[in-house]
């Protein structure tokens, strides 16, 4: 027994997948790990609002990137996720991300949005956001889903992009070209459309059913 | 490849019992068809979450939940009801969500549990046989010897939300400006460790806006408390704490020398240091123990709480009975709503595996707990846990979790309130459906 345990530990450690501490017990299943998130993010990762985002139906890479960013604390500041993300190994993060990415993005929270602002935001988003957040923000292939996401969450993150607390420059997963494109879009949003324009875009994405 | 390694490791460990404690496999289905019958005692967070996740894990399981109340008022956010910013109906949860998943919800109270005969008897005269029983009775109060408190009609505990919350709110509303509200905070361990201090904060906020000459006095039975630095920091920032104009006064157990009497008749609290003091409203939160049915069923230890296998929440006193939530000894998880919710999922997964004759998987647990100290002023504590077999504790993962920093920005504190409200909506949906 001792021998086989040692072998398994050594094999895991050698392959770089399992740290010694995490190898003390078998990994929890993906659903066991992911279910612990539901208390804040909602059943199956579909948030009931008002601020915690829906994480269901996001692409897996984005969820992994977010957890790693929270863990490192270098390019994404947060209130609580920085503390939570540090509790999981990379393989656990992969499992959790895989689990939620396979769920359906649900739009269930009652969000109060302004129809006029949403309509104005639709035009701005088409001009500035659509080339990344495709299909009016419903697309999940390359970038996070924005359509139907919680408005306070969207607002907080837009503020963080503006302040640099959510840093495009320090994101290791974006090419220089991508960074330039995103920063230009954000600058255009602020310079051309101001606070009202930003609010309009938030209303547009939050109002998507 | 990596999965292969882990699977081999799991097999190696399980074979000798070195990694997974392997509880006896139940005779699936002896009481409820081929999939098994589970009877859950208590429809609070722990019981309801277990019911929901049993059904998610195996919709064919026969799940009965026995709860005396027609609906459940959450303790979390009940301090906002006391503050006046939330209605009692906004902390009320119905059992319709569980019923729609096929959980049989029985309105009755459990009188006794026969662990040998595997059956549960109710006050209403019904008997429910089970393959596995889940006991989630929350807390009851220890008799402290302050007999004059009686039935808590004059002096509330308001530590089980509902009518008690409504009574205390009415008392605070009726209190004249310039009055003093006293909270007697309980000794450890107790439900919701930051709760008394959030209560003091939100009542202080109510006073500040509506009865600015009024005060909150906390007579504590401890010398320190949960999130103490964050609370006292908030009180300094919001309520003048530490000055002679402070709305909140906190007295440690050491400073009062202990409580000698509490009287509902003349609304006094007597301490060694201050003698008999009269207050306008007293909220007395007594010392606590596991909900009474746990002791009746022989599930408690000498201290009044329920020792359990921390990977399955199966009782160490009676096989086939699981105890979780506030009633259990789940060191080092706190007695919080999120802990109860997290434990419900671990317990449900274990029971689903056991009923199917499968090995119980590795558990994972989380706690997140928000406190609201005033307008746009929130903070939190979080932890991610793994079971540590060597120490038999649910151990926080090192380097993770912890408190909101004391120097968090105003914007972060504002967001924590937003997240506290999200936490509320999501955990309720995750628990009661």
Coordinates of C-alpha atoms in Angstrom, one line a residue:
Chain A
X1 CA 0.0 0.0 0.0
X2 CA 2.6 2.5 1.1
X3 CA 4.5 1.7 -2.1
X4 CA 1.5 2.3 -4.4
X5 CA 0.7 5.5 -2.6
X6 CA 4.2 6.8 -2.9
X7 CA 4.2 5.8 -6.6
X8 CA 0.9 7.6 -7.2
X9 CA 2.2 10.7 -5.4
X10 CA 5.5 10.7 -7.3
X11 CA 3.8 10.1 -10.6
X12 CA 1.4 12.9 -10.0
X13 CA 4.1 15.3 -8.8
X14 CA 6.4 14.4 -11.7
X15 CA 3.8 15.1 -14.2
X16 CA 3.1 18.4 -12.6
X17 CA -0.6 17.8 -12.3
X18 CA -1.0 17.2 -8.6
X19 CA 0.7 19.0 -5.7
X20 CA 1.6 17.0 -2.7
X21 CA -1.1 18.7 -0.5
X22 CA -3.9 18.1 -3.0
X23 CA -2.8 14.5 -3.5
X24 CA -3.6 13.7 0.2
X25 CA -7.1 12.8 -1.0
X26 CA -8.6 12.1 -4.3
X27 CA -9.9 15.1 -6.2
X28 CA -13.5 16.0 -5.6
X29 CA -15.7 15.5 -8.6
X30 CA -16.5 18.5 -10.8
X31 CA -20.1 18.7 -9.6
X32 CA -19.0 18.5 -6.0
X33 CA -16.6 21.4 -6.5
X34 CA -19.0 23.4 -8.7
X35 CA -22.0 23.0 -6.4
X36 CA -20.2 25.0 -3.7
X37 CA -20.3 28.0 -6.0
X38 CA -24.1 28.0 -6.4
X39 CA -24.8 29.6 -3.0
X40 CA -23.4 32.9 -4.5
X41 CA -23.8 32.4 -8.2
X42 CA -27.1 30.6 -8.2
X43 CA -28.2 27.1 -9.0
X44 CA -26.1 25.7 -11.9
X45 CA -24.3 29.1 -12.0
X46 CA -27.4 31.0 -13.1
X47 CA -27.6 34.1 -10.9
X48 CA -30.9 35.4 -9.5
X49 CA -29.2 38.8 -9.2
X50 CA -28.8 41.6 -8.4
X51 CA -25.0 41.7 -8.7
X52 CA -23.3 38.3 -8.7
X53 CA -22.8 37.3 -12.4
X54 CA -24.2 34.3 -14.1
X55 CA -21.3 32.0 -14.8
X56 CA -23.2 29.2 -16.6
X57 CA -22.7 29.0 -20.3
X58 CA -19.5 31.0 -20.4
X59 CA -16.7 29.6 -22.4
X60 CA -14.4 27.4 -20.3
X61 CA -11.2 29.4 -21.2
X62 CA -12.8 32.6 -20.0
X63 CA -13.8 31.0 -16.7
X64 CA -10.3 29.6 -16.2
X65 CA -8.7 32.9 -17.1
X66 CA -11.0 34.7 -14.6
X67 CA -10.2 32.3 -11.7
X68 CA -6.4 32.5 -12.5
X69 CA -6.6 36.3 -12.6
X70 CA -8.4 36.4 -9.2
X71 CA -5.9 33.9 -7.8
X72 CA -2.9 35.9 -9.0
X73 CA -4.5 39.2 -8.1
X74 CA -2.5 41.1 -10.7
X75 CA -5.0 42.0 -13.4
X76 CA -8.4 41.6 -11.8
X77 CA -9.3 43.0 -8.4
X78 CA -12.4 41.8 -6.6
X79 CA -14.0 41.8 -3.2
X80 CA -14.3 38.1 -2.5
X81 CA -13.3 36.1 -5.5
X82 CA -9.6 36.8 -4.9
X83 CA -9.9 35.0 -1.6
X84 CA -12.0 32.2 -2.9
X85 CA -10.0 31.5 -6.1
X86 CA -6.9 30.8 -4.0
X87 CA -8.6 27.8 -2.5
X88 CA -8.5 25.7 -5.7
X89 CA -5.7 24.0 -7.6
X90 CA -5.4 24.6 -11.4
X91 CA -6.9 21.2 -12.1
X92 CA -9.8 22.0 -9.8
X93 CA -10.3 25.3 -11.6
X94 CA -10.4 23.4 -14.9
X95 CA -13.0 21.0 -13.5
X96 CA -15.2 23.9 -12.2
X97 CA -14.9 25.9 -15.4
X98 CA -15.7 22.8 -17.5
X99 CA -18.8 22.2 -15.4
X100 CA -20.2 25.6 -15.7
X101 CA -19.3 26.1 -19.3
X102 CA -21.5 23.1 -20.1
X103 CA -24.5 24.6 -18.4
X104 CA -27.0 26.9 -20.1
X105 CA -26.7 30.7 -19.5
X106 CA -30.1 31.5 -17.9
X107 CA -31.8 34.9 -17.9
X108 CA -34.0 34.6 -14.8
X109 CA -33.3 37.7 -12.6
X110 CA -35.8 40.5 -12.7
X111 CA -33.7 43.4 -13.9
X112 CA -35.0 46.9 -14.1
X113 CA -33.7 48.4 -17.4
X114 CA -34.6 51.5 -19.2
X115 CA -36.0 50.8 -22.7
X116 CA -34.9 54.2 -24.1
X117 CA -31.4 53.8 -22.8
X118 CA -31.3 50.2 -24.0
X119 CA -32.2 51.3 -27.5
X120 CA -29.5 54.0 -27.5
X121 CA -27.1 51.4 -26.1
X122 CA -27.9 49.0 -28.9
X123 CA -26.5 51.4 -31.5
X124 CA -23.4 52.2 -29.5
X125 CA -22.7 48.5 -28.8
X126 CA -23.1 47.7 -32.5
X127 CA -20.4 50.2 -33.3
X128 CA -18.0 49.5 -30.5
X129 CA -18.6 46.2 -28.8
X130 CA -20.0 43.9 -31.5
X131 CA -16.7 42.9 -33.1
X132 CA -15.7 41.0 -29.9
X133 CA -19.0 40.5 -28.0
X134 CA -20.7 39.1 -31.1
X135 CA -24.4 38.4 -31.7
X136 CA -25.4 41.4 -29.5
X137 CA -23.5 39.9 -26.6
X138 CA -25.1 36.4 -26.7
X139 CA -22.0 34.8 -28.2
X140 CA -19.9 32.8 -25.8
X141 CA -17.3 31.4 -28.2
X142 CA -14.4 33.8 -27.6
X143 CA -15.5 36.4 -25.1
X144 CA -17.8 36.4 -22.1
X145 CA -21.5 36.5 -22.6
X146 CA -22.9 40.0 -21.8
X147 CA -26.5 39.6 -23.0
X148 CA -28.6 39.2 -19.9
X149 CA -25.8 39.6 -17.4
X150 CA -26.4 41.4 -14.1
X151 CA -26.4 45.1 -14.7
X152 CA -24.6 46.0 -11.4
X153 CA -22.0 43.4 -12.3
X154 CA -21.6 44.9 -15.8
X155 CA -21.3 48.3 -14.3
X156 CA -18.7 47.3 -11.7
X157 CA -16.6 45.7 -14.4
X158 CA -16.8 48.6 -16.8
X159 CA -15.7 50.9 -13.9
X160 CA -12.8 48.5 -13.2
X161 CA -11.7 48.6 -16.9
X162 CA -11.8 52.4 -16.7
X163 CA -9.8 52.5 -13.4
X164 CA -7.4 49.8 -14.4
X165 CA -8.5 47.5 -11.5
X166 CA -9.4 45.1 -14.3
X167 CA -6.3 45.6 -16.4
X168 CA -6.3 44.9 -20.1
X169 CA -2.5 45.6 -20.2
X170 CA -1.7 42.9 -17.7
X171 CA -4.0 40.3 -19.1
X172 CA -1.6 37.5 -20.2
X173 CA -4.1 35.9 -22.5
X174 CA -4.6 38.9 -24.9
X175 CA -2.3 39.7 -27.8
X176 CA -1.0 43.2 -28.2
X177 CA -3.4 43.8 -31.1
X178 CA -6.3 42.6 -29.0
X179 CA -5.3 44.9 -26.1
X180 CA -5.0 47.9 -28.4
X181 CA -8.4 47.1 -30.0
X182 CA -10.1 46.8 -26.6
X183 CA -8.6 49.9 -25.1
X184 CA -9.6 51.9 -28.2
X185 CA -13.2 50.7 -27.9
X186 CA -13.3 51.7 -24.2
X187 CA -11.7 55.1 -24.9
X188 CA -14.2 55.7 -27.7
X189 CA -17.1 54.7 -25.5
X190 CA -16.0 57.2 -22.8
X191 CA -14.8 60.0 -25.0
X192 CA -17.6 59.9 -27.6
X193 CA -20.6 58.9 -25.5
X194 CA -19.7 59.7 -21.9
X195 CA -21.5 58.5 -18.7
X196 CA -24.9 58.4 -20.5
X197 CA -23.5 56.3 -23.3
X198 CA -21.9 53.9 -20.8
X199 CA -25.2 53.6 -18.9
X200 CA -27.0 53.0 -22.2
X201 CA -24.7 50.1 -23.2
X202 CA -25.2 48.6 -19.7
X203 CA -28.9 48.9 -20.1
X204 CA -28.7 47.3 -23.5
X205 CA -26.9 44.2 -22.5
X206 CA -28.8 43.8 -19.2
X207 CA -32.1 44.1 -21.0
X208 CA -31.4 41.1 -23.4
X209 CA -33.9 38.3 -22.6
Chain B
X1 CA -3.2 11.2 -18.2
X2 CA -3.6 13.2 -15.1
X3 CA -7.1 11.8 -14.5
X4 CA -5.6 8.3 -14.8
X5 CA -3.2 8.9 -12.0
X6 CA -5.8 10.2 -9.7
X7 CA -8.1 7.4 -10.4
X8 CA -5.3 4.9 -9.6
X9 CA -4.6 6.8 -6.4
X10 CA -8.2 6.8 -5.4
X11 CA -8.4 3.1 -5.9
X12 CA -5.3 2.4 -3.9
X13 CA -6.5 4.5 -1.0
X14 CA -10.0 3.2 -1.0
X15 CA -8.8 -0.4 -1.0
X16 CA -7.2 -0.1 2.4
X17 CA -9.6 2.6 3.8
X18 CA -6.6 4.9 4.2
X19 CA -8.0 7.7 2.2
X20 CA -11.7 7.4 2.3
X21 CA -13.6 6.5 5.4
X22 CA -16.0 4.0 4.1
X23 CA -19.3 4.0 6.0
X24 CA -21.4 0.8 5.9
X25 CA -23.3 0.5 2.7
X26 CA -27.0 0.7 3.3
X27 CA -29.4 -1.9 2.1
X28 CA -30.8 0.3 -0.6
X29 CA -34.5 0.3 -0.9
X30 CA -35.6 -1.6 2.2
X31 CA -38.0 1.2 3.1
X32 CA -38.9 2.9 -0.1
X33 CA -38.9 1.0 -3.4
X34 CA -35.7 0.1 -5.2
X35 CA -34.0 3.5 -4.9
X36 CA -34.3 4.1 -1.2
X37 CA -36.2 6.3 1.2
X38 CA -34.7 9.4 2.9
X39 CA -36.5 11.2 5.7
X40 CA -35.3 14.7 6.5
X41 CA -36.1 16.3 9.9
X42 CA -36.1 20.1 9.5
X43 CA -36.7 22.4 6.6
X44 CA -34.1 25.1 7.3
X45 CA -31.0 25.6 5.1
X46 CA -29.3 22.3 5.9
X47 CA -32.4 20.1 5.5
X48 CA -33.8 21.9 2.5
X49 CA -30.5 21.9 0.6
X50 CA -30.1 18.2 1.3
X51 CA -33.6 17.5 0.0
X52 CA -33.0 19.5 -3.1
X53 CA -29.6 18.0 -3.9
X54 CA -30.8 14.4 -3.2
X55 CA -33.4 14.9 -5.9
X56 CA -30.8 16.5 -8.2
X57 CA -28.4 13.5 -7.5
X58 CA -31.1 10.9 -8.1
X59 CA -34.6 12.0 -8.9
X60 CA -35.9 8.5 -8.1
X61 CA -35.0 8.7 -4.4
X62 CA -38.1 8.9 -2.1
X63 CA -37.5 12.0 -0.1
X64 CA -39.7 13.2 2.7
X65 CA -39.0 16.4 4.6
X66 CA -40.8 17.0 7.9
X67 CA -41.1 20.6 9.1
X68 CA -43.5 22.1 11.6
X69 CA -43.7 25.5 10.0
X70 CA -45.6 26.2 6.8
X71 CA -42.8 28.4 5.5
X72 CA -39.3 29.3 6.6
X73 CA -38.0 32.7 7.6
X74 CA -34.3 33.0 7.1
X75 CA -32.2 34.3 9.9
X76 CA -29.9 35.8 7.4
X77 CA -31.1 39.3 6.4
X78 CA -33.5 39.3 9.4
X79 CA -31.3 42.1 10.8
X80 CA -32.5 44.2 7.9
X81 CA -36.1 43.6 9.0
X82 CA -35.1 44.9 12.4
X83 CA -33.5 47.9 10.7
X84 CA -36.7 48.5 8.8
X85 CA -35.2 48.2 5.3
X86 CA -36.7 44.8 4.5
X87 CA -40.1 43.4 5.2
X88 CA -40.6 40.1 7.1
X89 CA -42.2 38.7 3.9
X90 CA -38.9 39.3 2.1
X91 CA -37.1 36.8 4.2
X92 CA -39.9 34.2 3.9
X93 CA -39.2 31.0 1.9
X94 CA -41.9 28.6 0.8
X95 CA -41.6 24.8 0.3
X96 CA -43.3 24.9 -3.1
X97 CA -39.9 24.6 -4.9
X98 CA -39.0 21.4 -3.1
X99 CA -42.5 20.0 -3.6
X100 CA -42.3 20.7 -7.4
X101 CA -39.1 18.5 -7.5
X102 CA -41.1 15.7 -5.9
X103 CA -40.0 16.1 -2.3
X104 CA -42.8 15.2 0.0
X105 CA -43.1 18.0 2.5
X106 CA -45.0 17.1 5.7
X107 CA -46.1 19.8 8.1
X108 CA -45.6 18.1 11.4
X109 CA -43.0 18.0 14.2
X110 CA -40.8 15.0 14.9
X111 CA -41.2 13.6 18.4
X112 CA -38.7 10.8 18.3
X113 CA -36.3 8.8 16.1
X114 CA -35.8 5.1 16.4
X115 CA -32.4 4.7 14.9
X116 CA -32.4 0.9 15.4
X117 CA -35.8 0.4 13.8
X118 CA -35.1 3.1 11.2
X119 CA -38.2 5.1 11.7
X120 CA -39.3 8.6 12.6
X121 CA -42.3 9.4 14.8
X122 CA -44.2 12.7 14.7
X123 CA -46.3 14.6 17.1
X124 CA -49.1 14.2 14.7
X125 CA -49.0 10.5 15.2
X126 CA -47.4 9.4 11.9
X127 CA -44.5 7.0 11.5
X128 CA -42.0 7.3 8.6
X129 CA -39.7 4.4 7.9
X130 CA -36.3 5.3 6.3
X131 CA -33.2 3.9 4.8
X132 CA -31.3 7.1 5.8
X133 CA -32.4 9.8 8.0
X134 CA -31.1 13.4 7.9
X135 CA -31.5 15.4 11.1
X136 CA -31.2 19.2 10.6
X137 CA -32.9 20.8 13.5
X138 CA -30.8 24.0 13.8
X139 CA -30.4 25.3 17.3
X140 CA -32.3 25.5 20.6
X141 CA -31.5 27.5 23.7
X142 CA -29.8 26.4 26.8
X143 CA -31.5 27.3 30.0
X144 CA -29.2 29.9 31.5
X145 CA -31.0 30.3 34.8
X146 CA -32.5 33.7 33.7
X147 CA -36.0 32.2 34.4
X148 CA -37.8 35.5 34.2
X149 CA -37.3 35.7 30.5
X150 CA -39.9 32.9 30.2
X151 CA -41.5 32.5 26.8
X152 CA -39.5 35.3 25.1
X153 CA -42.7 37.3 24.6
X154 CA -41.4 40.5 26.4
X155 CA -37.7 39.9 26.0
X156 CA -37.1 38.4 22.5
X157 CA -34.3 36.2 21.3
X158 CA -35.1 36.8 17.6
X159 CA -32.4 34.2 16.9
X160 CA -34.9 32.1 15.0
X161 CA -36.4 34.4 12.5
X162 CA -40.2 34.9 12.1
X163 CA -42.6 36.1 14.7
X164 CA -39.8 36.9 17.1
X165 CA -38.2 39.2 14.5
X166 CA -41.6 41.0 14.0
X167 CA -41.9 41.5 17.8
X168 CA -38.5 42.9 18.2
X169 CA -39.0 45.3 15.3
X170 CA -42.3 46.5 16.8
X171 CA -40.5 47.1 20.1
X172 CA -37.8 49.1 18.4
X173 CA -40.3 51.2 16.6
X174 CA -42.3 51.9 19.8
X175 CA -39.1 52.8 21.7
X176 CA -38.9 56.6 22.4
X177 CA -36.0 58.6 20.9
X178 CA -33.3 58.7 23.6
X179 CA -34.1 55.1 24.7
X180 CA -31.5 52.3 25.0
X181 CA -31.6 49.0 23.3
X182 CA -29.6 46.2 24.9
X183 CA -28.4 43.1 23.1
X184 CA -27.2 40.3 25.3
X185 CA -24.7 38.4 23.0
X186 CA -24.3 34.6 23.6
X187 CA -21.2 32.6 24.5
X188 CA -19.5 30.4 21.9
X189 CA -20.5 28.3 20.0
X190 CA -23.6 29.7 18.5
X191 CA -25.5 30.2 15.2
X192 CA -24.2 33.0 13.0
X193 CA -21.1 34.3 14.9
X194 CA -21.2 37.8 13.4
X195 CA -25.0 38.1 13.8
X196 CA -25.3 40.0 17.1
X197 CA -22.8 42.6 15.8
X198 CA -24.5 43.1 12.5
X199 CA -27.8 43.4 14.5
X200 CA -26.2 46.2 16.6
X201 CA -24.9 47.9 13.5
X202 CA -28.2 47.9 11.6
X203 CA -30.3 48.9 14.7
X204 CA -27.7 51.8 15.2
X205 CA -28.3 52.7 11.6
X206 CA -32.1 52.8 12.2
X207 CA -31.5 55.0 15.3
X208 CA -29.2 57.3 13.5
X209 CA -31.8 58.0 10.8
X210 CA -34.9 57.9 13.0
X211 CA -34.1 58.2 16.7
X212 CA -30.7 59.9 16.8
X213 CA -30.6 60.2 20.6
X214 CA -30.9 56.5 21.1
X215 CA -28.2 54.0 21.9
X216 CA -27.3 50.3 21.5
X217 CA -25.5 48.5 24.3
X218 CA -24.1 45.1 23.7
X219 CA -23.6 43.1 26.9
X220 CA -21.4 40.3 25.6
X221 CA -20.6 37.0 27.2
X222 CA -17.3 36.8 25.3
X223 CA -14.2 39.0 25.2
X224 CA -13.9 39.0 21.4
X225 CA -16.1 38.3 18.5
X226 CA -16.3 37.4 14.8
X227 CA -15.1 40.1 12.3
X228 CA -14.4 42.2 15.4
X229 CA -11.9 44.6 13.7
X230 CA -14.2 45.1 10.7
X231 CA -17.2 45.8 13.0
X232 CA -15.4 48.2 15.3
X233 CA -13.9 49.9 12.3
X234 CA -17.4 50.3 10.8
X235 CA -18.8 51.6 14.1
X236 CA -16.0 54.2 14.2
X237 CA -16.7 55.2 10.6
X238 CA -20.4 55.3 10.9
X239 CA -21.6 55.6 14.5
X240 CA -19.0 57.5 16.4
X241 CA -17.6 54.4 18.2
X242 CA -14.9 55.3 20.7
X243 CA -16.3 58.8 21.3
X244 CA -18.7 59.9 24.0
X245 CA -21.3 60.3 21.2
X246 CA -21.1 56.7 20.1
X247 CA -24.4 55.1 19.2
X248 CA -23.0 51.7 20.0
X249 CA -21.4 50.6 23.3
X250 CA -19.8 47.1 23.5
X251 CA -19.0 45.6 26.8
X252 CA -16.8 42.5 27.0
X253 CA -17.5 39.6 29.5
X254 CA -14.4 40.6 31.4
X255 CA -15.6 44.2 31.8
X256 CA -19.0 43.3 33.1
X257 CA -17.9 40.4 35.3
X258 CA -20.8 38.3 34.1
X259 CA -24.6 38.5 34.0
X260 CA -26.5 37.7 37.3
X261 CA -30.0 38.2 36.1
X262 CA -32.3 39.3 33.3
X263 CA -35.8 40.4 34.2
X264 CA -38.6 40.8 31.7
X265 CA -40.9 42.3 34.4
X266 CA -38.8 45.4 35.1
X267 CA -36.7 45.2 31.8
X268 CA -33.3 45.0 33.6
X269 CA -30.0 43.2 33.1
X270 CA -27.9 42.8 36.2
X271 CA -24.1 42.4 35.9
X272 CA -21.4 42.2 38.5
X273 CA -19.9 45.5 37.4
X274 CA -23.0 47.6 36.8
X275 CA -25.7 46.1 39.0
X276 CA -29.2 46.3 37.8
X277 CA -29.6 48.4 34.7
X278 CA -32.9 49.3 33.0
X279 CA -33.3 49.2 29.3
X280 CA -36.1 50.2 27.0
X281 CA -35.8 47.1 24.9
X282 CA -33.8 44.0 25.6
X283 CA -32.8 41.3 23.0
X284 CA -31.4 38.3 24.9
X285 CA -29.7 35.8 22.7
X286 CA -29.2 32.8 24.9
X287 CA -26.4 30.2 25.0
X288 CA -27.2 27.5 22.4
X289 CA -27.2 23.8 21.7
X290 CA -28.4 21.5 18.9
X291 CA -32.1 21.6 18.2
X292 CA -34.0 19.6 20.9
X293 CA -34.8 16.6 18.7
X294 CA -31.1 15.8 18.4
X295 CA -30.8 15.2 22.2
X296 CA -34.1 13.3 22.3
X297 CA -32.8 11.0 19.5
X298 CA -29.5 10.4 21.3
X299 CA -27.4 12.3 18.7
X300 CA -25.7 14.8 21.0
X301 CA -22.4 14.8 23.0
X302 CA -22.0 16.2 26.5
X303 CA -21.8 19.7 25.2
X304 CA -25.2 19.4 23.4
X305 CA -23.9 19.3 19.8
X306 CA -23.8 16.4 17.3
X307 CA -20.5 14.6 16.5
X308 CA -20.5 13.4 12.8
X309 CA -18.3 11.9 10.2
X310 CA -17.3 15.1 8.4
X311 CA -17.2 13.5 5.0
X312 CA -20.8 12.1 5.0
X313 CA -22.3 13.9 8.1
X314 CA -23.4 10.5 9.4
X315 CA -23.8 10.6 13.1
X316 CA -21.1 9.1 15.3
X317 CA -23.8 8.1 17.7
X318 CA -26.3 6.3 15.4
X319 CA -25.6 4.7 12.0
X320 CA -27.9 5.6 9.2
X321 CA -28.7 9.0 10.7
X322 CA -26.9 12.1 9.3
X323 CA -26.8 15.4 11.2
X324 CA -25.7 18.7 9.6
X325 CA -26.0 22.4 9.8
X326 CA -25.9 24.3 13.0
X327 CA -26.6 21.2 15.1
X328 CA -23.5 19.4 14.0
X329 CA -19.9 19.6 15.1
X330 CA -18.3 20.5 11.8
X331 CA -15.0 21.9 13.0
X332 CA -13.7 24.3 11.5
X333 CA -16.8 25.4 9.6
X334 CA -18.8 28.1 11.4
X335 CA -22.5 27.7 12.2
X336 CA -23.6 29.8 9.2
X337 CA -26.2 29.5 6.5
X338 CA -23.7 29.0 3.7
X339 CA -21.9 26.3 5.7
X340 CA -25.3 24.5 6.2
X341 CA -25.9 24.8 2.4
X342 CA -22.5 23.5 1.6
X343 CA -22.8 20.6 4.0
X344 CA -26.2 19.7 2.6
X345 CA -24.6 19.1 -0.8
X346 CA -21.8 17.0 0.7
X347 CA -24.4 15.0 2.7
X348 CA -26.7 14.6 -0.3
X349 CA -23.8 13.4 -2.5
X350 CA -22.8 10.9 0.2
X351 CA -26.3 9.5 0.5
X352 CA -26.8 9.3 -3.2
X353 CA -23.6 7.2 -3.5
X354 CA -24.4 5.0 -0.5
X355 CA -27.9 4.3 -1.7
X356 CA -26.5 3.2 -5.0
X357 CA -23.9 1.0 -3.3
X358 CA -21.1 3.2 -4.5
X359 CA -18.0 4.6 -2.8
X360 CA -18.5 8.1 -1.3
X361 CA -16.6 10.7 -3.2
X362 CA -14.2 13.3 -1.9
X363 CA -16.0 16.3 -0.3
X364 CA -15.4 20.0 -0.9
X365 CA -16.9 22.7 1.2
X366 CA -17.1 26.5 1.1
X367 CA -18.3 29.2 3.5
X368 CA -19.1 32.8 2.5
X369 CA -20.6 35.2 5.0
X370 CA -21.5 38.8 4.4
X371 CA -22.3 41.3 7.1
X372 CA -24.0 44.7 6.5
X373 CA -22.9 47.3 8.9
X374 CA -24.7 50.4 7.5
X375 CA -25.7 52.1 4.2
X376 CA -23.4 50.9 1.4
X377 CA -21.1 49.4 4.0
X378 CA -20.6 45.6 3.8
X379 CA -17.8 43.1 4.4
X380 CA -17.3 39.4 4.2
X381 CA -15.4 36.4 5.3
X382 CA -14.8 33.4 3.1
X383 CA -13.1 30.0 3.2
X384 CA -12.6 27.0 0.9
X385 CA -12.3 23.8 2.9
X386 CA -11.0 20.2 2.4
X387 CA -11.4 17.4 4.8
X388 CA -8.2 16.7 6.8
X389 CA -8.4 13.0 7.8
X390 CA -5.3 13.2 10.0
X391 CA -6.8 15.9 12.3
X392 CA -10.4 14.9 11.5
X393 CA -11.3 18.5 10.7
X394 CA -12.8 20.4 7.8
X395 CA -9.7 22.5 7.2
X396 CA -9.5 25.7 5.4
X397 CA -7.2 25.6 2.4
X398 CA -4.1 27.5 3.4
X399 CA -3.5 30.8 1.7
X400 CA -7.2 31.1 0.7
X401 CA -10.2 32.7 2.2
X402 CA -10.2 35.3 5.0
X403 CA -11.7 38.7 5.7
X404 CA -12.4 41.8 3.7
X405 CA -9.3 44.0 4.3
X406 CA -9.7 46.6 7.0
X407 CA -8.6 49.3 4.5
X408 CA -11.0 48.3 1.7
X409 CA -12.2 51.2 -0.4
X410 CA -15.7 52.7 0.0
X411 CA -16.4 51.3 -3.4
X412 CA -15.5 47.8 -2.4
X413 CA -17.7 48.1 0.8
X414 CA -20.5 49.3 -1.4
X415 CA -20.1 46.3 -3.7
X416 CA -20.0 43.9 -0.8
X417 CA -23.6 45.0 0.0
X418 CA -24.6 44.3 -3.6
X419 CA -23.0 40.9 -3.3
X420 CA -24.6 40.3 0.1
X421 CA -28.0 40.8 -1.6
X422 CA -27.0 38.5 -4.5
X423 CA -25.8 36.0 -1.9
X424 CA -29.2 36.1 -0.3
X425 CA -31.2 35.6 -3.5
X426 CA -28.9 32.9 -4.8
X427 CA -28.5 30.9 -1.7
X428 CA -32.3 30.9 -1.1
X429 CA -32.9 29.7 -4.7
X430 CA -30.1 27.1 -4.3
X431 CA -31.7 25.9 -1.0
X432 CA -35.4 25.9 -1.4
X433 CA -35.6 26.0 -5.2

